[in-house]
Tab-separated table of C-alpha atoms in Angstrom:
chain	number	residue	atom	x	y	z
R	1112	MET	CA	17.193	-28.306	34.848
R	1113	THR	CA	17.846	-28.788	38.567
R	1114	GLU	CA	19.464	-32.121	39.377
R	1115	LEU	CA	17.460	-34.258	41.801
R	1116	VAL	CA	19.875	-34.920	44.630
R	1117	HIS	CA	18.869	-35.946	48.123
R	1118	ARG	CA	21.287	-35.553	50.988
R	1119	GLU	CA	20.527	-38.032	53.716
R	1120	LYS	CA	19.944	-36.461	57.093
R	1121	ALA	CA	21.876	-37.271	60.215
R	1122	HIS	CA	20.268	-39.641	62.676
R	1123	VAL	CA	18.911	-38.186	65.881
R	1124	LEU	CA	20.451	-40.608	68.339
R	1125	PRO	CA	17.720	-40.418	71.012
R	1126	LEU	CA	15.140	-41.358	68.365
R	1127	ASP	CA	17.287	-44.283	67.230
R	1128	SER	CA	17.630	-45.477	70.822
R	1129	ILE	CA	13.888	-45.261	71.404
R	1130	ARG	CA	13.391	-47.497	68.375
R	1131	GLY	CA	15.793	-50.038	69.868
R	1132	ILE	CA	14.043	-49.992	73.244
R	1133	ALA	CA	10.667	-50.420	71.539
R	1134	ALA	CA	11.875	-53.355	69.410
R	1135	THR	CA	13.295	-55.082	72.486
R	1136	SER	CA	10.019	-54.516	74.345
R	1137	VAL	CA	8.100	-56.180	71.502
R	1138	VAL	CA	10.410	-59.213	71.796
R	1139	ILE	CA	9.769	-59.392	75.553
R	1140	HIS	CA	6.033	-59.086	74.858
R	1141	HIS	CA	6.093	-62.204	72.691
R	1142	LEU	CA	8.341	-64.130	75.085
R	1143	LEU	CA	5.868	-63.460	77.900
R	1144	LEU	CA	2.703	-64.325	76.017
R	1145	MET	CA	3.550	-67.206	73.681
R	1146	PRO	CA	1.022	-70.006	74.440
R	1147	THR	CA	3.802	-72.609	74.556
R	1148	PHE	CA	5.595	-70.749	77.335
R	1149	LEU	CA	2.402	-69.966	79.235
R	1150	ALA	CA	1.551	-73.679	79.225
R	1151	ALA	CA	5.067	-74.887	80.084
R	1152	PHE	CA	6.045	-72.550	82.909
R	1153	PRO	CA	4.172	-72.767	86.238
R	1154	HIS	CA	4.891	-69.123	87.041
R	1155	ASN	CA	5.496	-65.990	85.006
R	1156	ALA	CA	8.867	-64.367	84.390
R	1157	TRP	CA	9.897	-61.792	86.954
R	1158	ILE	CA	9.397	-58.817	84.646
R	1159	ASN	CA	5.883	-59.799	83.630
R	1160	CYS	CA	3.914	-56.547	83.835
R	1161	SER	CA	1.151	-54.736	81.963
R	1162	PHE	CA	3.614	-52.593	79.976
R	1163	PHE	CA	5.338	-55.582	78.373
R	1164	ARG	CA	2.095	-57.518	77.988
R	1165	SER	CA	0.755	-54.599	75.917
R	1166	ALA	CA	4.014	-53.759	74.125
R	1167	TRP	CA	2.424	-54.705	70.770
R	1168	LEU	CA	1.238	-51.089	70.792
R	1169	LEU	CA	4.825	-49.915	70.345
R	1170	VAL	CA	4.534	-50.854	66.680
R	1171	ASP	CA	2.659	-47.567	66.379
R	1172	LEU	CA	5.678	-45.825	67.858
R	1173	PHE	CA	7.693	-47.317	64.974
R	1174	PHE	CA	5.186	-45.872	62.529
R	1175	VAL	CA	5.302	-42.406	64.121
R	1176	LEU	CA	9.097	-42.535	64.101
R	1177	SER	CA	9.127	-43.476	60.427
R	1178	GLY	CA	6.913	-40.514	59.599
R	1179	ILE	CA	9.270	-38.200	61.473
R	1180	VAL	CA	12.378	-39.597	59.791
R	1181	MET	CA	10.861	-39.525	56.305
R	1182	SER	CA	9.718	-35.944	56.762
R	1183	LEU	CA	13.134	-34.859	58.054
R	1184	SER	CA	14.940	-36.603	55.206
R	1185	TYR	CA	12.711	-35.944	52.211
R	1186	VAL	CA	10.622	-32.866	52.948
R	1187	GLU	CA	12.234	-30.431	55.358
R	1188	GLY	CA	15.155	-28.782	53.586
R	1189	ASP	CA	14.928	-30.961	50.452
R	1190	PHE	CA	11.495	-30.044	49.163
R	1191	GLY	CA	11.660	-29.549	45.401
R	1192	ARG	CA	14.405	-32.145	44.848
R	1193	PHE	CA	12.393	-35.281	45.551
R	1194	SER	CA	12.692	-38.294	43.233
R	1195	LEU	CA	9.967	-40.906	43.751
R	1196	ARG	CA	11.994	-43.635	42.053
R	1197	GLU	CA	15.081	-42.934	44.156
R	1198	PHE	CA	12.965	-42.805	47.306
R	1199	MET	CA	11.267	-46.160	46.681
R	1200	VAL	CA	14.540	-47.829	45.686
R	1201	ARG	CA	16.052	-46.728	48.964
R	1202	ARG	CA	13.013	-47.808	50.966
R	1203	LEU	CA	13.040	-51.215	49.275
R	1204	ALA	CA	16.772	-51.603	49.904
R	1205	ARG	CA	16.185	-50.703	53.542
R	1206	VAL	CA	13.526	-53.311	54.296
R	1207	TYR	CA	13.673	-56.021	51.647
R	1208	PRO	CA	16.995	-57.899	52.056
R	1209	LEU	CA	16.318	-58.895	55.655
R	1210	HIS	CA	12.642	-59.525	54.928
R	1211	ILE	CA	13.368	-61.965	52.111
R	1212	VAL	CA	16.151	-63.735	54.040
R	1213	MET	CA	13.871	-64.255	57.043
R	1214	LEU	CA	11.102	-65.455	54.739
R	1215	ILE	CA	13.435	-68.054	53.218
R	1216	ALA	CA	14.702	-69.014	56.687
R	1217	ASN	CA	11.114	-69.646	57.795
R	1218	LEU	CA	10.478	-71.702	54.655
R	1219	LEU	CA	13.541	-73.861	55.325
R	1220	PHE	CA	12.458	-74.345	58.932
R	1221	ARG	CA	8.973	-75.436	57.844
R	1222	LEU	CA	10.387	-77.848	55.263
R	1223	LEU	CA	12.708	-79.301	57.905
R	1224	ARG	CA	9.769	-79.710	60.272
R	1225	ILE	CA	7.730	-81.564	57.640
R	1226	GLY	CA	10.705	-83.829	56.900
R	1227	LEU	CA	11.230	-84.657	60.578
R	1228	VAL	CA	7.530	-85.351	61.071
R	1229	ALA	CA	7.399	-87.537	57.956
R	1230	THR	CA	10.345	-89.634	59.184
R	1231	GLY	CA	8.888	-89.936	62.680
R	1232	VAL	CA	11.692	-88.013	64.404
R	1233	VAL	CA	9.255	-85.339	65.557
R	1234	VAL	CA	5.601	-85.807	66.424
R	1235	ALA	CA	3.474	-82.810	65.439
R	1236	ALA	CA	-0.040	-82.206	64.206
R	1237	PRO	CA	-0.754	-81.079	61.630
R	1238	ALA	CA	2.436	-81.955	59.798
R	1239	ALA	CA	1.727	-79.823	56.734
R	1240	PHE	CA	1.676	-76.042	56.312
R	1241	GLU	CA	-1.326	-74.337	57.799
R	1242	VAL	CA	-1.379	-70.592	57.129
R	1243	ASN	CA	2.169	-70.799	55.803
R	1244	ASN	CA	1.221	-71.948	52.317
R	1245	ALA	CA	2.369	-71.197	48.774
R	1246	TYR	CA	-0.160	-68.386	48.316
R	1247	SER	CA	0.806	-66.543	51.495
R	1248	PHE	CA	4.490	-67.071	50.643
R	1249	LEU	CA	4.007	-65.375	47.276
R	1250	LEU	CA	2.220	-62.471	48.938
R	1251	ASN	CA	5.108	-62.164	51.388
R	1252	VAL	CA	7.589	-61.994	48.509
R	1253	PHE	CA	5.787	-58.922	47.147
R	1254	LEU	CA	5.121	-57.414	50.599
R	1255	LEU	CA	1.375	-57.802	50.035
R	1256	HIS	CA	0.665	-60.158	52.920
R	1257	SER	CA	-1.007	-57.528	55.119
R	1258	MET	CA	-2.821	-55.621	52.401
R	1259	GLY	CA	-6.190	-57.361	52.827
R	1260	LEU	CA	-5.515	-60.287	50.475
R	1261	ILE	CA	-5.388	-62.733	53.402
R	1262	ASP	CA	-6.847	-62.341	56.870
R	1263	TYR	CA	-4.167	-64.107	58.907
R	1264	LEU	CA	-0.532	-63.638	59.901
R	1265	SER	CA	1.847	-65.852	57.964
R	1266	TRP	CA	5.491	-66.919	57.812
R	1267	ASN	CA	7.549	-64.255	59.638
R	1268	ALA	CA	4.552	-62.804	61.468
R	1269	PRO	CA	6.093	-59.461	62.618
R	1270	SER	CA	6.694	-58.541	58.973
R	1271	TRP	CA	3.005	-57.619	58.658
R	1272	SER	CA	4.028	-54.115	59.750
R	1273	ILE	CA	6.771	-53.971	57.100
R	1274	SER	CA	4.155	-54.809	54.476
R	1275	VAL	CA	1.845	-51.930	55.406
R	1276	GLU	CA	4.705	-49.521	56.015
R	1277	PHE	CA	6.252	-50.137	52.591
R	1278	TYR	CA	3.030	-49.164	50.822
R	1279	THR	CA	2.622	-46.237	53.210
R	1280	TYR	CA	6.023	-45.088	51.908
R	1281	LEU	CA	4.574	-45.195	48.405
R	1282	VAL	CA	1.585	-43.071	49.415
R	1283	PHE	CA	3.909	-40.640	51.207
R	1284	GLY	CA	6.136	-40.420	48.131
R	1285	LEU	CA	3.185	-39.724	45.833
R	1286	ILE	CA	1.952	-36.947	48.133
R	1287	VAL	CA	5.428	-35.380	48.227
R	1288	LEU	CA	5.684	-35.630	44.440
R	1289	LEU	CA	2.294	-33.985	43.885
R	1290	ALA	CA	3.029	-31.246	46.420
R	1291	GLN	CA	6.364	-30.644	44.753
R	1292	ARG	CA	4.709	-30.231	41.377
R	1293	MET	CA	2.203	-27.849	42.936
R	1294	ARG	CA	5.100	-26.060	44.634
R	1295	SER	CA	3.206	-26.037	47.898
R	1296	LEU	CA	4.663	-27.407	51.121
R	1297	SER	CA	1.478	-26.364	52.902
R	1298	TRP	CA	-0.527	-28.583	50.557
R	1299	PHE	CA	1.709	-31.527	51.483
R	1300	TYR	CA	1.079	-31.115	55.202
R	1301	ALA	CA	-2.626	-30.490	54.697
R	1302	VAL	CA	-3.021	-33.738	52.745
R	1303	SER	CA	-0.908	-35.608	55.319
R	1304	GLY	CA	-3.218	-34.405	58.084
R	1305	LEU	CA	-6.270	-35.356	56.050
R	1306	VAL	CA	-4.955	-38.892	55.457
R	1307	ALA	CA	-4.263	-39.363	59.188
R	1308	VAL	CA	-7.680	-38.085	60.299
R	1309	ALA	CA	-9.621	-39.898	57.560
R	1310	SER	CA	-7.880	-43.196	58.385
R	1311	LEU	CA	-8.762	-42.884	62.067
R	1312	VAL	CA	-12.375	-42.063	61.211
R	1313	VAL	CA	-12.626	-45.160	59.005
R	1314	ILE	CA	-11.103	-47.360	61.730
R	1315	VAL	CA	-13.475	-46.132	64.434
R	1316	PHE	CA	-16.726	-45.411	62.605
R	1317	VAL	CA	-16.654	-47.597	59.479
R	1318	LEU	CA	-14.734	-50.673	60.638
R	1319	ASP	CA	-16.110	-50.219	64.182
R	1320	LYS	CA	-12.834	-51.237	65.815
R	1321	ARG	CA	-12.595	-51.089	69.612
R	1322	SER	CA	-8.830	-50.676	69.669
R	1323	LEU	CA	-5.955	-49.752	67.392
R	1324	GLY	CA	-4.797	-53.368	67.161
R	1325	LEU	CA	-5.339	-53.834	63.434
R	1326	GLN	CA	-2.921	-56.082	61.573
R	1327	THR	CA	-4.026	-57.968	58.472
R	1328	ASP	CA	-7.478	-56.381	58.876
R	1329	PHE	CA	-6.694	-53.010	57.249
R	1330	GLY	CA	-3.486	-52.534	59.205
R	1331	ILE	CA	-2.378	-50.013	56.595
R	1332	LEU	CA	-4.963	-47.580	57.987
R	1333	ARG	CA	-3.347	-47.963	61.395
R	1334	CYS	CA	-0.006	-47.189	59.785
R	1335	PHE	CA	-1.458	-44.150	57.985
R	1336	VAL	CA	-2.670	-42.654	61.275
R	1337	SER	CA	0.660	-42.941	63.077
R	1338	PHE	CA	2.997	-42.346	60.131
R	1339	PHE	CA	1.357	-39.142	58.934
R	1340	LEU	CA	1.004	-37.905	62.497
R	1341	GLY	CA	4.775	-38.314	62.669
R	1342	VAL	CA	5.081	-36.272	59.478
R	1343	LEU	CA	2.994	-33.503	61.051
R	1344	THR	CA	5.083	-33.648	64.223
R	1345	VAL	CA	8.111	-32.395	62.320
R	1346	ARG	CA	6.118	-29.436	61.014
R	1347	ILE	CA	4.837	-28.565	64.483
R	1348	VAL	CA	8.325	-28.781	66.004
R	1349	ARG	CA	9.739	-26.546	63.268
R	1350	ARG	CA	7.117	-23.898	64.061
R	1351	LEU	CA	7.628	-23.765	67.811
R	1352	PRO	CA	8.117	-20.100	68.765
R	1353	GLY	CA	11.032	-20.617	71.139
R	1354	LYS	CA	12.705	-22.951	73.586
R	1355	PRO	CA	12.196	-22.892	77.355
R	1356	SER	CA	15.043	-23.554	79.785
R	1357	PRO	CA	16.775	-26.960	79.731
R	1358	ALA	CA	15.065	-27.852	83.023
R	1359	VAL	CA	11.604	-27.138	81.583
R	1360	GLN	CA	12.504	-29.010	78.399
R	1361	GLY	CA	13.564	-32.001	80.477
R	1362	GLY	CA	10.359	-31.820	82.491
R	1363	LEU	CA	8.228	-31.834	79.350
R	1364	GLN	CA	10.139	-34.830	77.998
R	1365	LEU	CA	9.735	-36.747	81.256
R	1366	ILE	CA	6.002	-36.057	81.331
R	1367	ALA	CA	5.595	-37.180	77.714
R	1368	MET	CA	7.685	-40.296	78.331
R	1369	ILE	CA	5.727	-41.250	81.455
R	1370	ALA	CA	2.462	-40.635	79.595
R	1371	SER	CA	3.624	-43.012	76.850
R	1372	ILE	CA	4.535	-45.729	79.364
R	1373	VAL	CA	1.247	-45.322	81.246
R	1374	LEU	CA	-0.783	-45.415	78.045
R	1375	VAL	CA	0.845	-48.655	76.894
R	1376	SER	CA	0.280	-50.143	80.338
R	1377	LEU	CA	-3.416	-49.222	80.222
R	1378	ALA	CA	-3.987	-50.903	76.865
R	1379	GLU	CA	-4.381	-54.317	78.457
R	1380	THR	CA	-7.474	-53.376	80.463
R	1381	ASN	CA	-8.663	-50.341	78.466
R	1382	PRO	CA	-8.371	-51.114	74.729
R	1383	ALA	CA	-10.033	-47.844	73.684
R	1384	THR	CA	-7.098	-45.868	75.101
R	1385	THR	CA	-4.933	-47.250	72.294
R	1386	PHE	CA	-6.476	-44.728	69.908
R	1387	LEU	CA	-4.572	-42.048	71.841
R	1388	ALA	CA	-1.241	-43.849	71.368
R	1389	PRO	CA	-0.142	-42.193	68.095
R	1390	LEU	CA	-0.798	-38.743	69.561
R	1391	VAL	CA	1.014	-39.451	72.832
R	1392	PHE	CA	3.955	-41.095	71.037
R	1393	ALA	CA	4.164	-38.140	68.640
R	1394	ALA	CA	4.238	-35.738	71.593
R	1395	PHE	CA	7.071	-37.671	73.259
R	1396	LEU	CA	9.144	-38.056	70.086
R	1397	GLY	CA	8.429	-34.429	69.214
R	1398	THR	CA	9.954	-33.281	72.520
R	1399	LEU	CA	13.081	-35.335	71.796
R	1400	LEU	CA	13.320	-33.714	68.375
R	1401	ALA	CA	12.615	-30.209	69.670
R	1402	PHE	CA	14.806	-30.345	72.776
R	1403	PRO	CA	17.960	-32.383	72.006
R	1404	ASP	CA	19.885	-30.585	74.781
R	1405	ALA	CA	17.343	-31.066	77.562
R	1406	LEU	CA	18.311	-32.525	80.903
R	1407	VAL	CA	18.197	-36.250	81.698
R	1408	VAL	CA	16.334	-38.074	78.874
R	1409	PRO	CA	18.499	-37.215	75.806
R	1410	LYS	CA	21.675	-37.834	77.817
R	1411	ILE	CA	20.439	-41.294	78.803
R	1412	LEU	CA	19.366	-42.140	75.264
R	1413	VAL	CA	22.793	-41.448	73.739
R	1414	ALA	CA	24.421	-44.099	75.932
R	1415	ARG	CA	26.419	-46.546	73.816
R	1416	PRO	CA	24.379	-49.690	74.624
R	1417	LEU	CA	21.127	-47.950	73.664
R	1418	VAL	CA	22.642	-46.545	70.464
R	1419	TRP	CA	23.878	-50.074	69.615
R	1420	LEU	CA	20.376	-51.376	70.238
R	1421	GLY	CA	18.848	-48.629	68.111
R	1422	ARG	CA	21.077	-49.386	65.130
R	1423	ARG	CA	19.912	-52.999	65.200
R	1424	SER	CA	16.260	-52.331	65.969
R	1425	TYR	CA	14.971	-53.460	62.564
R	1426	SER	CA	16.996	-56.663	62.764
R	1427	ILE	CA	15.822	-57.293	66.341
R	1428	TYR	CA	12.230	-56.922	65.226
R	1429	MET	CA	12.570	-59.078	62.125
R	1430	VAL	CA	14.603	-62.008	63.476
R	1431	HIS	CA	12.971	-62.461	66.860
R	1432	ALA	CA	9.965	-64.554	65.780
R	1433	LEU	CA	12.142	-67.332	64.364
R	1434	VAL	CA	14.409	-67.307	67.427
R	1435	VAL	CA	11.339	-67.530	69.678
R	1436	LEU	CA	10.075	-70.435	67.569
R	1437	PHE	CA	13.312	-72.341	68.220
R	1438	ALA	CA	12.949	-71.528	71.926
R	1439	GLU	CA	9.441	-73.012	71.870
R	1440	TYR	CA	10.714	-76.286	70.403
R	1441	PHE	CA	13.511	-76.404	72.974
R	1442	VAL	CA	11.092	-75.895	75.872
R	1443	ARG	CA	8.831	-78.655	74.530
R	1444	ALA	CA	11.820	-81.001	74.214
R	1445	LEU	CA	13.028	-80.128	77.721
R	1446	GLY	CA	9.842	-81.397	79.292
R	1447	PRO	CA	8.118	-80.501	82.582
R	1448	ARG	CA	10.526	-82.096	85.106
R	1449	PRO	CA	13.554	-79.786	84.693
R	1450	ILE	CA	11.209	-76.806	84.544
R	1451	ALA	CA	9.474	-77.850	87.785
R	1452	ALA	CA	12.866	-78.392	89.447
R	1453	LEU	CA	14.047	-74.909	88.523
R	1454	ASP	CA	10.753	-73.399	89.620
R	1455	SER	CA	11.078	-75.085	93.015
R	1456	ILE	CA	14.445	-73.360	93.503
R	1457	TRP	CA	13.002	-69.926	92.818
R	1458	THR	CA	9.472	-69.161	91.688
R	1459	GLY	CA	9.479	-67.892	88.107
R	1460	LEU	CA	13.133	-68.843	87.499
R	1461	PRO	CA	12.579	-71.083	84.406
R	1462	ALA	CA	10.365	-68.489	82.669
R	1463	THR	CA	12.890	-65.759	83.461
R	1464	LEU	CA	15.834	-67.834	82.226
R	1465	ASN	CA	13.949	-68.580	79.022
R	1466	LEU	CA	13.297	-64.881	78.529
R	1467	VAL	CA	16.893	-63.822	79.215
R	1468	ILE	CA	18.493	-66.556	77.084
R	1469	SER	CA	16.042	-66.074	74.203
R	1470	LEU	CA	16.495	-62.307	74.270
R	1471	ALA	CA	20.273	-62.717	74.293
R	1472	ALA	CA	19.990	-65.055	71.298
R	1473	VAL	CA	17.863	-62.479	69.475
R	1474	LEU	CA	20.512	-59.807	70.079
R	1475	VAL	CA	23.321	-62.059	68.841
R	1476	VAL	CA	21.442	-63.065	65.690
R	1477	SER	CA	20.284	-59.498	65.052
R	1478	ASN	CA	23.861	-58.211	65.258
R	1479	PHE	CA	24.865	-60.690	62.551
R	1480	SER	CA	21.830	-59.897	60.395
R	1481	TYR	CA	22.403	-56.140	60.796
R	1482	LEU	CA	26.015	-56.358	59.634
R	1483	TYR	CA	25.753	-58.954	56.887
R	1484	ILE	CA	22.166	-58.877	55.638
R	1485	GLU	CA	20.547	-55.556	56.478
R	1486	SER	CA	23.519	-53.238	55.808
R	1487	LEU	CA	25.406	-55.218	53.163
R	1488	GLY	CA	22.238	-56.462	51.459
R	1489	GLY	CA	20.799	-52.963	51.334
R	1490	LYS	CA	23.943	-51.638	49.674
R	1491	LEU	CA	23.966	-54.441	47.098
R	1492	LEU	CA	20.282	-53.939	46.279
R	1493	ARG	CA	20.710	-50.167	45.883
R	1494	ASN	CA	23.586	-50.756	43.481
R	1495	ALA	CA	21.626	-53.405	41.583
R	1496	LEU	CA	18.645	-51.092	41.158
R	1497	GLY	CA	20.799	-48.181	40.041
R	1498	SER	CA	20.484	-45.944	43.091
R	1499	ARG	CA	22.312	-42.650	42.642
R	1500	PRO	CA	25.881	-42.721	43.973
R	1501	ASP	CA	25.830	-38.952	44.632
R	1502	PHE	CA	23.700	-39.207	47.756
R	1503	SER	CA	25.951	-37.878	50.492
R	1504	PRO	CA	25.329	-37.133	54.156
R	1505	SER	CA	24.696	-33.632	55.421
R	1506	PRO	CA	26.806	-32.313	58.299
R	1507	ALA	CA	25.492	-33.209	61.733
R	1508	PRO	CA	23.694	-30.159	63.125
R	1509	SER	CA	24.665	-30.750	66.763
R	1510	ALA	CA	26.639	-32.958	69.102
R	1511	ARG	CA	23.490	-34.965	69.647
R	1512	LEU	CA	23.446	-36.084	66.022
R	1513	THR	CA	25.542	-38.521	64.104
R	1514	ASN	CA	25.662	-39.894	60.561
């Protein structure tokens, strides 16, 4: 009997860097639009623009990227050796340690807040938990908090996407397993395409949504659309007949990148355009996958700071809400006078300083959480759940790739 061994694929550095840029943009999005900051600062931060105000849409870029990575790692080249148990153990080890630590951190913060309110140190209303209650906490523990069991964001709000993505992994794994038993890679891609199209049809025609901004309201369908489109992107790239010149490759990448930026920027005033986002993101990421040696874009994306950012993208995304919450309390405590004084020096200075300092704090905390929670915790959980020790990396196929 053939031993089920998966060899983890090398990371495509430009894709990693894009993930880091997207995660940072989501942080900026929240720092610009938090009601506390909008009320406290007389003028907007200097980088306030439609792209960052609509950067919530970049969550779909995460989903497309995940579909690409999962297809590269578990389908292309490894079809026939897939183990559903091993796959889900590794997915759980990837997302769960940081998720549960941030959930506990939010719980401790809420308990501290209640204690301070009860003793009169802090004045806040209401003092008790609102949406962050015992029921929603339990759902968060089992990653069920965005699976339709509650209709509100709770605790570490950004983790709604981790909830839907984890169960999308399960659906992906089941499809791979069935296709493997049928010995048909074509069947796998056909079902993946069907899931993506059917999910979009349900969103538009059954749920009657006007944009792709689903979260707790069937956000898993949103994830299905983008994730399985990412899966199909790998297949399309693999079947490209040939490669044009590096200059043409670079031109195609620039066009796809600009289209992605423009589309996100349009989302604010044209919500219906968001339905095109998964397709446009897939086209852009597909060009990065297909043309790793193109001019300009890949060379920029392998710069050390962007690679550093990409490695910590999951931590950046998961820790930022709590850091922003602390920033909100600090701004409230600071009061209007210092803010007005700074704003009189330079219009928009206090909002910009808040953004820069908060973002820097997110990066510092995310570096710690990446090293000591995400990486170390993932390794410990894999060992605890009996993940196979014989998973070893494949050689990097080009200079653009790294383990």
